[in-house]
mmCIF file of C-alpha atoms in Angstrom:
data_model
loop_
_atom_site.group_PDB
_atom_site.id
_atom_site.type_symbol
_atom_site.label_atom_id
_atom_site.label_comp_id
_atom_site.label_asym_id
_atom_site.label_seq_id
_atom_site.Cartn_x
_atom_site.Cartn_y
_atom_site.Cartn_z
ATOM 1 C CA UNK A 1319 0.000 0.000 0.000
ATOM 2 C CA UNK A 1320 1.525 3.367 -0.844
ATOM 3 C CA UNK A 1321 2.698 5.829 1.663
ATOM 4 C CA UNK A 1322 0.412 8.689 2.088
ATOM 5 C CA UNK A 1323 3.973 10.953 2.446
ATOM 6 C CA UNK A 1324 4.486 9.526 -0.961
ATOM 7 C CA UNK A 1325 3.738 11.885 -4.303
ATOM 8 C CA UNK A 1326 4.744 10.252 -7.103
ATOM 9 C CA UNK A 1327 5.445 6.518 -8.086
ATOM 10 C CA UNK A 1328 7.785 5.226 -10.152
ATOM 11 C CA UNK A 1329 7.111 4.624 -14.116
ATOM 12 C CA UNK A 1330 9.887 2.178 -15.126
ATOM 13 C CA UNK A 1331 14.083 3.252 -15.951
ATOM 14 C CA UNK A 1332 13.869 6.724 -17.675
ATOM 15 C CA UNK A 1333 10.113 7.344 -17.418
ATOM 16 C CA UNK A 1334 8.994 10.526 -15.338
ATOM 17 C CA UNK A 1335 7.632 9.428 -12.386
ATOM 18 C CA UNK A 1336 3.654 9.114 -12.298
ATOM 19 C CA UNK A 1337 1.700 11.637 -9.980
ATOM 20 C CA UNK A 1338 0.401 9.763 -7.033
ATOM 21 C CA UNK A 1339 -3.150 10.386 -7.455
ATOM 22 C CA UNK A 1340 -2.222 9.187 -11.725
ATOM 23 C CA UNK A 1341 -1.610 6.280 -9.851
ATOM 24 C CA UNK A 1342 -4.922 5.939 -8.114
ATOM 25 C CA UNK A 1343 -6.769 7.091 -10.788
ATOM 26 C CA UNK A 1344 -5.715 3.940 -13.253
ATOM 27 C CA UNK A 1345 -6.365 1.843 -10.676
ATOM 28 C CA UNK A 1346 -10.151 2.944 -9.855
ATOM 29 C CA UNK A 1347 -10.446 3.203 -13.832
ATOM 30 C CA UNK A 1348 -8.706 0.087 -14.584
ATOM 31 C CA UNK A 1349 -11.130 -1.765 -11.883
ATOM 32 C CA UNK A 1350 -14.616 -0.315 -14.082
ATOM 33 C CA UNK A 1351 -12.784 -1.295 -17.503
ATOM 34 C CA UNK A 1352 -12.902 -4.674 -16.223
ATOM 35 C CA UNK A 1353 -15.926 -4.849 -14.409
ATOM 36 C CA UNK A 1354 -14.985 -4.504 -10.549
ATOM 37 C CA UNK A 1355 -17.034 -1.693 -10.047
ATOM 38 C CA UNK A 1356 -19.783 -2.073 -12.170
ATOM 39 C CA UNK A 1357 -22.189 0.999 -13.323
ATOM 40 C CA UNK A 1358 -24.624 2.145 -10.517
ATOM 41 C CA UNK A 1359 -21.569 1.019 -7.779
ATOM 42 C CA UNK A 1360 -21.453 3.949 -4.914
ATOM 43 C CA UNK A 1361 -17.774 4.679 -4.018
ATOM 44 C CA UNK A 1362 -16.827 4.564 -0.600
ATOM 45 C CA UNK A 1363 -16.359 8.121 0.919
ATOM 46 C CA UNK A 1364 -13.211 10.147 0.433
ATOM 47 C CA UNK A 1365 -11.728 9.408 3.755
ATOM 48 C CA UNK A 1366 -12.548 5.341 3.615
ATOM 49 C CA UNK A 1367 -10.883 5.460 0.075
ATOM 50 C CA UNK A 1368 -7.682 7.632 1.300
ATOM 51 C CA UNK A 1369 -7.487 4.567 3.902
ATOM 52 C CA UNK A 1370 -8.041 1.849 1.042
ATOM 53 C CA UNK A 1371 -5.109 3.235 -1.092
ATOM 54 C CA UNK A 1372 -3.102 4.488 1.748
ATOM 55 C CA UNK A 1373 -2.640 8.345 -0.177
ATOM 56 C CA UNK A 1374 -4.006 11.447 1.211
ATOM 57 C CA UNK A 1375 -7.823 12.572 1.074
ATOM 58 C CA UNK A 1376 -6.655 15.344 -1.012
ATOM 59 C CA UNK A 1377 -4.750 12.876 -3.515
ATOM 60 C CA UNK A 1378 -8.267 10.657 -3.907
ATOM 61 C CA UNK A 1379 -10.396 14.058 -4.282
ATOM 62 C CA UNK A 1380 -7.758 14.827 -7.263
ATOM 63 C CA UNK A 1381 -8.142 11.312 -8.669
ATOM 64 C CA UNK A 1382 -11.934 11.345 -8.269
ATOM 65 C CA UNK A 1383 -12.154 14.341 -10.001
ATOM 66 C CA UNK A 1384 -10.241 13.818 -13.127
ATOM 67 C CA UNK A 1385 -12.717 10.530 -13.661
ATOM 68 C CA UNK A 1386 -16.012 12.222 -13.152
ATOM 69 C CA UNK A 1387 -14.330 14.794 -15.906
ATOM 70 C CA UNK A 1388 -13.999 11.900 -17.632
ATOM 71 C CA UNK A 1389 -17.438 10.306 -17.395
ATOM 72 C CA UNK A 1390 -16.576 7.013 -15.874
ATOM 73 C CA UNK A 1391 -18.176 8.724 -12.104
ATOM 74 C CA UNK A 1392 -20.160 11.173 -11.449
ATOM 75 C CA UNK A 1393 -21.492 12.855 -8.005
ATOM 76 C CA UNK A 1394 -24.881 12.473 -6.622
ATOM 77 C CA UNK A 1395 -26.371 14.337 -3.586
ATOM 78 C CA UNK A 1396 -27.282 12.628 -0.840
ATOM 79 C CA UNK A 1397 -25.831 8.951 -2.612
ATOM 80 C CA UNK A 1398 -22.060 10.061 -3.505
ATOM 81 C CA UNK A 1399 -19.738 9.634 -5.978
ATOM 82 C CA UNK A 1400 -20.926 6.690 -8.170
ATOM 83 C CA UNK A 1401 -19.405 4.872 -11.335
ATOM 84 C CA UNK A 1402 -21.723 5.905 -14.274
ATOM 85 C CA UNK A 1403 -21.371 3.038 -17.155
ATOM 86 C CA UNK A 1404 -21.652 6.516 -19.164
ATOM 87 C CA UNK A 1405 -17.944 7.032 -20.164
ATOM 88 C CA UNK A 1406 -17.275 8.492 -23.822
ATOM 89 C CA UNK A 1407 -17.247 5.013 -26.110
ATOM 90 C CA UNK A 1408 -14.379 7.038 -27.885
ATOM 91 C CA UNK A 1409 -11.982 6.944 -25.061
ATOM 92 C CA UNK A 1410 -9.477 4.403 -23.434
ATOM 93 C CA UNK A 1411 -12.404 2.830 -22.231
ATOM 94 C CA UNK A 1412 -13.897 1.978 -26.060
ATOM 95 C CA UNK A 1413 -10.416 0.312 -26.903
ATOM 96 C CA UNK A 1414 -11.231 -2.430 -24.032
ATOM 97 C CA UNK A 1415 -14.556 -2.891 -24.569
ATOM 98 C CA UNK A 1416 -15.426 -2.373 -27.968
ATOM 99 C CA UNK A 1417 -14.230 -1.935 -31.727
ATOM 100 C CA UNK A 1418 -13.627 1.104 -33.558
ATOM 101 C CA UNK A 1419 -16.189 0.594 -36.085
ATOM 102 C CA UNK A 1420 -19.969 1.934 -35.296
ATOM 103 C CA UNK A 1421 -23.619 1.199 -37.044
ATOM 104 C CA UNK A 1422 -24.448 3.694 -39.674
ATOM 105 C CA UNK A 1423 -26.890 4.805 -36.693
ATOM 106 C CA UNK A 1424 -24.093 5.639 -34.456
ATOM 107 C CA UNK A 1425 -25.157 2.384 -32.925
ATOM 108 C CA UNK A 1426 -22.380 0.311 -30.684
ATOM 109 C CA UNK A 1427 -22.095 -3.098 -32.674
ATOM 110 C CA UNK A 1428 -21.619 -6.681 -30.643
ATOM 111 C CA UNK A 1429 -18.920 -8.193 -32.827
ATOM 112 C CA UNK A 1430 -17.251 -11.779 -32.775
ATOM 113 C CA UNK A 1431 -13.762 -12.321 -33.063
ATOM 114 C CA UNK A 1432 -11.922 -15.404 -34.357
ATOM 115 C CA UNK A 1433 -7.885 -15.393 -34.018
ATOM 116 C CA UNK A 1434 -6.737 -17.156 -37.411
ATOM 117 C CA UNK A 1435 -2.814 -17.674 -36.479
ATOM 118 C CA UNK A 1436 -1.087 -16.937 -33.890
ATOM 119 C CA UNK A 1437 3.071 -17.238 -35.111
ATOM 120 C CA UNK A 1438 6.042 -15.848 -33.409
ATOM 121 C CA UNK A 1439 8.529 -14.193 -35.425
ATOM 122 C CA UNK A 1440 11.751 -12.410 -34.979
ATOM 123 C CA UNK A 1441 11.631 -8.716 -34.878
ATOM 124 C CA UNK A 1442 13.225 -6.696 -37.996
ATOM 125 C CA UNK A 1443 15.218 -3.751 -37.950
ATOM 126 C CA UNK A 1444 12.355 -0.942 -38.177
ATOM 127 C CA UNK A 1445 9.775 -3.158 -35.506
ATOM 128 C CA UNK A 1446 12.933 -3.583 -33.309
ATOM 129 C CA UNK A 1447 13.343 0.242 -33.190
ATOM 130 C CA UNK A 1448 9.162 0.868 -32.677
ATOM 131 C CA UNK A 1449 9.236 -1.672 -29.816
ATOM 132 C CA UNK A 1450 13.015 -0.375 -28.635
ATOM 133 C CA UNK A 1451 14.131 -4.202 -28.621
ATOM 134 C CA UNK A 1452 17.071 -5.985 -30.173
ATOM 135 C CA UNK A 1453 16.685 -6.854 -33.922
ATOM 136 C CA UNK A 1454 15.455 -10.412 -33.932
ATOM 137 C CA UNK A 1455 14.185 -10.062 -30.297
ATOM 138 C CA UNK A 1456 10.852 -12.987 -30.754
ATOM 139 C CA UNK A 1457 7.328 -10.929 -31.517
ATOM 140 C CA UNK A 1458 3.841 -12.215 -31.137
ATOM 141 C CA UNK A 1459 1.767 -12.259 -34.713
ATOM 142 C CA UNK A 1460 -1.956 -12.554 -34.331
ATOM 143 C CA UNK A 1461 -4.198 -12.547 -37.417
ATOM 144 C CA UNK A 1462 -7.511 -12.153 -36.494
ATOM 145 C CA UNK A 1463 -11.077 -10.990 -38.072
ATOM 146 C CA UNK A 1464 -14.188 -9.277 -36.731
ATOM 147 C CA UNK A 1465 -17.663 -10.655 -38.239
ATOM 148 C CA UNK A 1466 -20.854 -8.062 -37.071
ATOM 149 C CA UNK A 1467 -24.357 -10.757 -37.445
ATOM 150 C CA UNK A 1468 -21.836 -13.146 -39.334
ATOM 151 C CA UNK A 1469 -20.357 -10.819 -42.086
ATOM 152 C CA UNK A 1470 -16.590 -10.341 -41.915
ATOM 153 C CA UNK A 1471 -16.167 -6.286 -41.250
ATOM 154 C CA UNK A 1472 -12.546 -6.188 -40.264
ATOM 155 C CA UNK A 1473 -9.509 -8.243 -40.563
ATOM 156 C CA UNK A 1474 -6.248 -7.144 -37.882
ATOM 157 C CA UNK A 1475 -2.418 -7.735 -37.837
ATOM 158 C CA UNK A 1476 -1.429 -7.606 -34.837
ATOM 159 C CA UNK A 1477 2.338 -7.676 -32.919
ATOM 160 C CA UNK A 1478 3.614 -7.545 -29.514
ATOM 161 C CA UNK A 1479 6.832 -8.614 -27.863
ATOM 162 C CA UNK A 1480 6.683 -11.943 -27.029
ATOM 163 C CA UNK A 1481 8.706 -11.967 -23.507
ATOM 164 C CA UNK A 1482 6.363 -9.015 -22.051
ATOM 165 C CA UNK A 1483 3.573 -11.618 -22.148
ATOM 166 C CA UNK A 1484 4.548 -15.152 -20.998
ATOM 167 C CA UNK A 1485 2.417 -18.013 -21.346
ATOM 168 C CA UNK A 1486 -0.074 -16.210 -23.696
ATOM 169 C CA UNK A 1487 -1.748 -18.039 -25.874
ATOM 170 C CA UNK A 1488 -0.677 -20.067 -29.169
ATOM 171 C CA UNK A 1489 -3.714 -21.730 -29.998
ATOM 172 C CA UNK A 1490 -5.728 -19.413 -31.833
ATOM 173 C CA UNK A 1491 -9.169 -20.905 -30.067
ATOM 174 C CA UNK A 1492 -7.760 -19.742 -26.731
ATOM 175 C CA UNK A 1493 -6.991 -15.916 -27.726
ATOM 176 C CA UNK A 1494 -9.176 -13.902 -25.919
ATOM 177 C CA UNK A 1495 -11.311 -11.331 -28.032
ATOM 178 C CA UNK A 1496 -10.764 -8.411 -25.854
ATOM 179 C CA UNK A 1497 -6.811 -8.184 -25.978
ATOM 180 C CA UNK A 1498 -6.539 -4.786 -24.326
ATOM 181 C CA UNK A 1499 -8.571 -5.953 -21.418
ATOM 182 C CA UNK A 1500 -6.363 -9.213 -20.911
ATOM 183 C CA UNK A 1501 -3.029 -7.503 -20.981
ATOM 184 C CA UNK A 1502 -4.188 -5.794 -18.524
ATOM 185 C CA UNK A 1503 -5.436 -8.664 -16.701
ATOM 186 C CA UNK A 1504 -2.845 -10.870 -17.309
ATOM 187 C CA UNK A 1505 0.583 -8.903 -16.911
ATOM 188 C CA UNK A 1506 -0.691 -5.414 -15.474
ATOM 189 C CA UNK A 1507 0.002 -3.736 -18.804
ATOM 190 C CA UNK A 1508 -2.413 -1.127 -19.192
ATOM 191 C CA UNK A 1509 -2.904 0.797 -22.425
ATOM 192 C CA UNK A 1510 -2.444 4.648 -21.461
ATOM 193 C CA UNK A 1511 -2.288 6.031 -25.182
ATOM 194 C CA UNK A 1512 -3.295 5.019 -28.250
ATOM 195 C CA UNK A 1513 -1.837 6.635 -32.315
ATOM 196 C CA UNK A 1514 -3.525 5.868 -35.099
ATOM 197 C CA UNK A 1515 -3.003 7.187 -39.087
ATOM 198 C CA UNK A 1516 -6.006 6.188 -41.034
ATOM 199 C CA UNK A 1517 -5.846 6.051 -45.097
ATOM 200 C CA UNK A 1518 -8.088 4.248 -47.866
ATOM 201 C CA UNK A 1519 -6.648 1.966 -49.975
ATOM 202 C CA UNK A 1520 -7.996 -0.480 -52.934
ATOM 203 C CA UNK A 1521 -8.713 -3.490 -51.596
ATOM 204 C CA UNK A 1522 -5.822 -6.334 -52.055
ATOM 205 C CA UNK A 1523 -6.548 -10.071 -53.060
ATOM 206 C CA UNK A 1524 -6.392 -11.143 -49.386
ATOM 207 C CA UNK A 1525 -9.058 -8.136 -48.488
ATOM 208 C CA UNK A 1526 -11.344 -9.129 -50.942
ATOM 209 C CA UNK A 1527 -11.446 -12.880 -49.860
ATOM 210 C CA UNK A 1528 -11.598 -11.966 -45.902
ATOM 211 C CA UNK A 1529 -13.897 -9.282 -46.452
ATOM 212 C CA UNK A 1530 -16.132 -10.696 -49.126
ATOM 213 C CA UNK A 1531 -15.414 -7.801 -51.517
ATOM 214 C CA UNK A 1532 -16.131 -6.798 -54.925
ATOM 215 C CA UNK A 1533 -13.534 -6.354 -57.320
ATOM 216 C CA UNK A 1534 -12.591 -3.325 -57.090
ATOM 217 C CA UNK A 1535 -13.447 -1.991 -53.629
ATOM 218 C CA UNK A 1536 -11.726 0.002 -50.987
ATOM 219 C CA UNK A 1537 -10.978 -0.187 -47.538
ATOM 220 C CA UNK A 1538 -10.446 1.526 -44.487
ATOM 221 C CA UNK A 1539 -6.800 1.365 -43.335
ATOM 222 C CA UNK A 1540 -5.708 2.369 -39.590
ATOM 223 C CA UNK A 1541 -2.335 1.879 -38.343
ATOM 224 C CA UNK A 1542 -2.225 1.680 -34.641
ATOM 225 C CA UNK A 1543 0.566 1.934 -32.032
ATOM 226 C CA UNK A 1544 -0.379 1.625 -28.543
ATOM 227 C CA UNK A 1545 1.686 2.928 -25.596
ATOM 228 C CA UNK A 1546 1.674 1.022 -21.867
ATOM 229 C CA UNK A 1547 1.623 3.289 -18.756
ATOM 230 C CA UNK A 1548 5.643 3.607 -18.672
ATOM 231 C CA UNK A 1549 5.591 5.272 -22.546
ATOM 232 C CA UNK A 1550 6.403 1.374 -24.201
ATOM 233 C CA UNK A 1551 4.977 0.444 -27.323
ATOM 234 C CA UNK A 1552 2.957 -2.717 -26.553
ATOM 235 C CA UNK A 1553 0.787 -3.490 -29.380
ATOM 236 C CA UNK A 1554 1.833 -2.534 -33.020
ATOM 237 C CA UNK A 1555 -1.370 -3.171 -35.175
ATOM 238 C CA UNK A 1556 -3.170 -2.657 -39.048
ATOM 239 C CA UNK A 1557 -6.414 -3.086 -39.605
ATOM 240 C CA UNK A 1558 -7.791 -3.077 -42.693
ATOM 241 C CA UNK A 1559 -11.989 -2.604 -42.314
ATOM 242 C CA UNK A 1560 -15.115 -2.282 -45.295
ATOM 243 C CA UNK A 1561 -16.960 0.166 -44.093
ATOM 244 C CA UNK A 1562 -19.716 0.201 -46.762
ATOM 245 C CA UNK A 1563 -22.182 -0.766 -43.718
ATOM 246 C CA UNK A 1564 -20.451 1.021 -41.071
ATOM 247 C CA UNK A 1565 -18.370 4.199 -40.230
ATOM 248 C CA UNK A 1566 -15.268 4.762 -38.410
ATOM 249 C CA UNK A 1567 -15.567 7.084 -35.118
ATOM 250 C CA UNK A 1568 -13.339 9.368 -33.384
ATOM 251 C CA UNK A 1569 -13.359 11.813 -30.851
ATOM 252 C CA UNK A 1570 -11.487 14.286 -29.242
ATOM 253 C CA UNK A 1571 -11.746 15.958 -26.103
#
């Protein structure tokens, strides 16, 4: 438990140290991405939660405050300060629980995901430098596609660095479909920052037959890097989407 004399915490060689209440923040946030506190939960008071986390009441009132901005609290009279289920679906919170692509409604779309390979590979020159590892350090390959009522909408590429994540899974069957949320899980690596470029491109051979496209059509491309808490590059990504049903979403605030 951290000392309430404490201020910051420490981010990993050559990271800035993260502000205490940063700290407590990710942790109350990281416990409603994954369903801990579920929406309609009533936080304990101030004091009880200074006492929980072992920082100062002013340190949770910070942290408390920055989440409510958010929209993953909010305060009620006479109830508290309670977790809302209401957070922006284009924040973090979207890349854990969701996919980037939306109804043309504006609707939130269940999707199923099915891993097709799951290969490791030795890093090359220009991954080695994104994920600042040795050239041929191992990386983690994952193919996988997203189907919306049964029709393919998006196929991924995905890379990480195989020795951050021991013991995840090679079978493709045993991926889970909500990677974000089992890094996290699994090895504490929470996603703090996400960079994307996004550019349309004709459709390749391999598009066409994972997608089910026409010849010619064109596709949604978005390159994705996203950053862990301590500034490391922990998921390199493309995904290549048909978005002749559906429309990408951003957001900024």
């Amino acid at each position: 438990m951290a000392s309430k004399a404490a201020e910051s915490v420490g981010a990993g060689p050559g990271a800035l140290p993260v502000p205490l209440y940063e700290h407590v923040k990710r942790q109350i946030a990281d416990a409603i991405l994954i369903g801990d506190l579920a929406p309609g939960t009533v936080l304990p008071g101030e004091v009880a939660l200074a006492n929980q986390y072992g920082v100062a009441v002013g340190t949770i009132r910070r942290a408390l405050a920055d989440l409510t901005a958010g929209g993953m609290l909010m305060r009620r009279r006479k109830t508290g300060t309670v977790v809302t289920g209401r957070a922006s679906r284009h924040g973090l919170s979207f890349f854990f629980q969701y996919f980037r692509l939306l109804g043309e409604d504006g609707s939130l779309l269940h999707s199923d995901a099915e891993v097709l390979s799951v290969t490791t590979r030795p890093a090359g020159p220009d991954q080695a430098a994104l994920f600042a590892v040795d050239d041929g350090e191992p990386l983690l390959h994952l193919q996988r596609i997203r189907r919306v009522a049964g029709a393919p909408v998006l196929y991924s590429r995905i890379a990480m660095v195989a020795s951050r994540m021991p013991d995840f899974p090679r079978e493709p069957k045993n991926v889970p479909a909500l990677i974000y949320r089992h890094l996290l899980e699994a090895y504490g690596i929470r996603v703090a920052a996400v960079r994307e470029k996004v550019t349309a491109e004709v459709a390749t051979k391999e598009d066409r037959k994972l997608l089910g496209l026409p010849s010619p059509s064109a596709v949604l491309v978005i390159d994705e890097e996203a950053y862990d808490q301590t500034g490391a590059l922990a998921i390199l990504s493309q995904h290549r989407a048909t978005t002749a049903h559906h429309y990408y979403s951003n957001e900024i605030r």
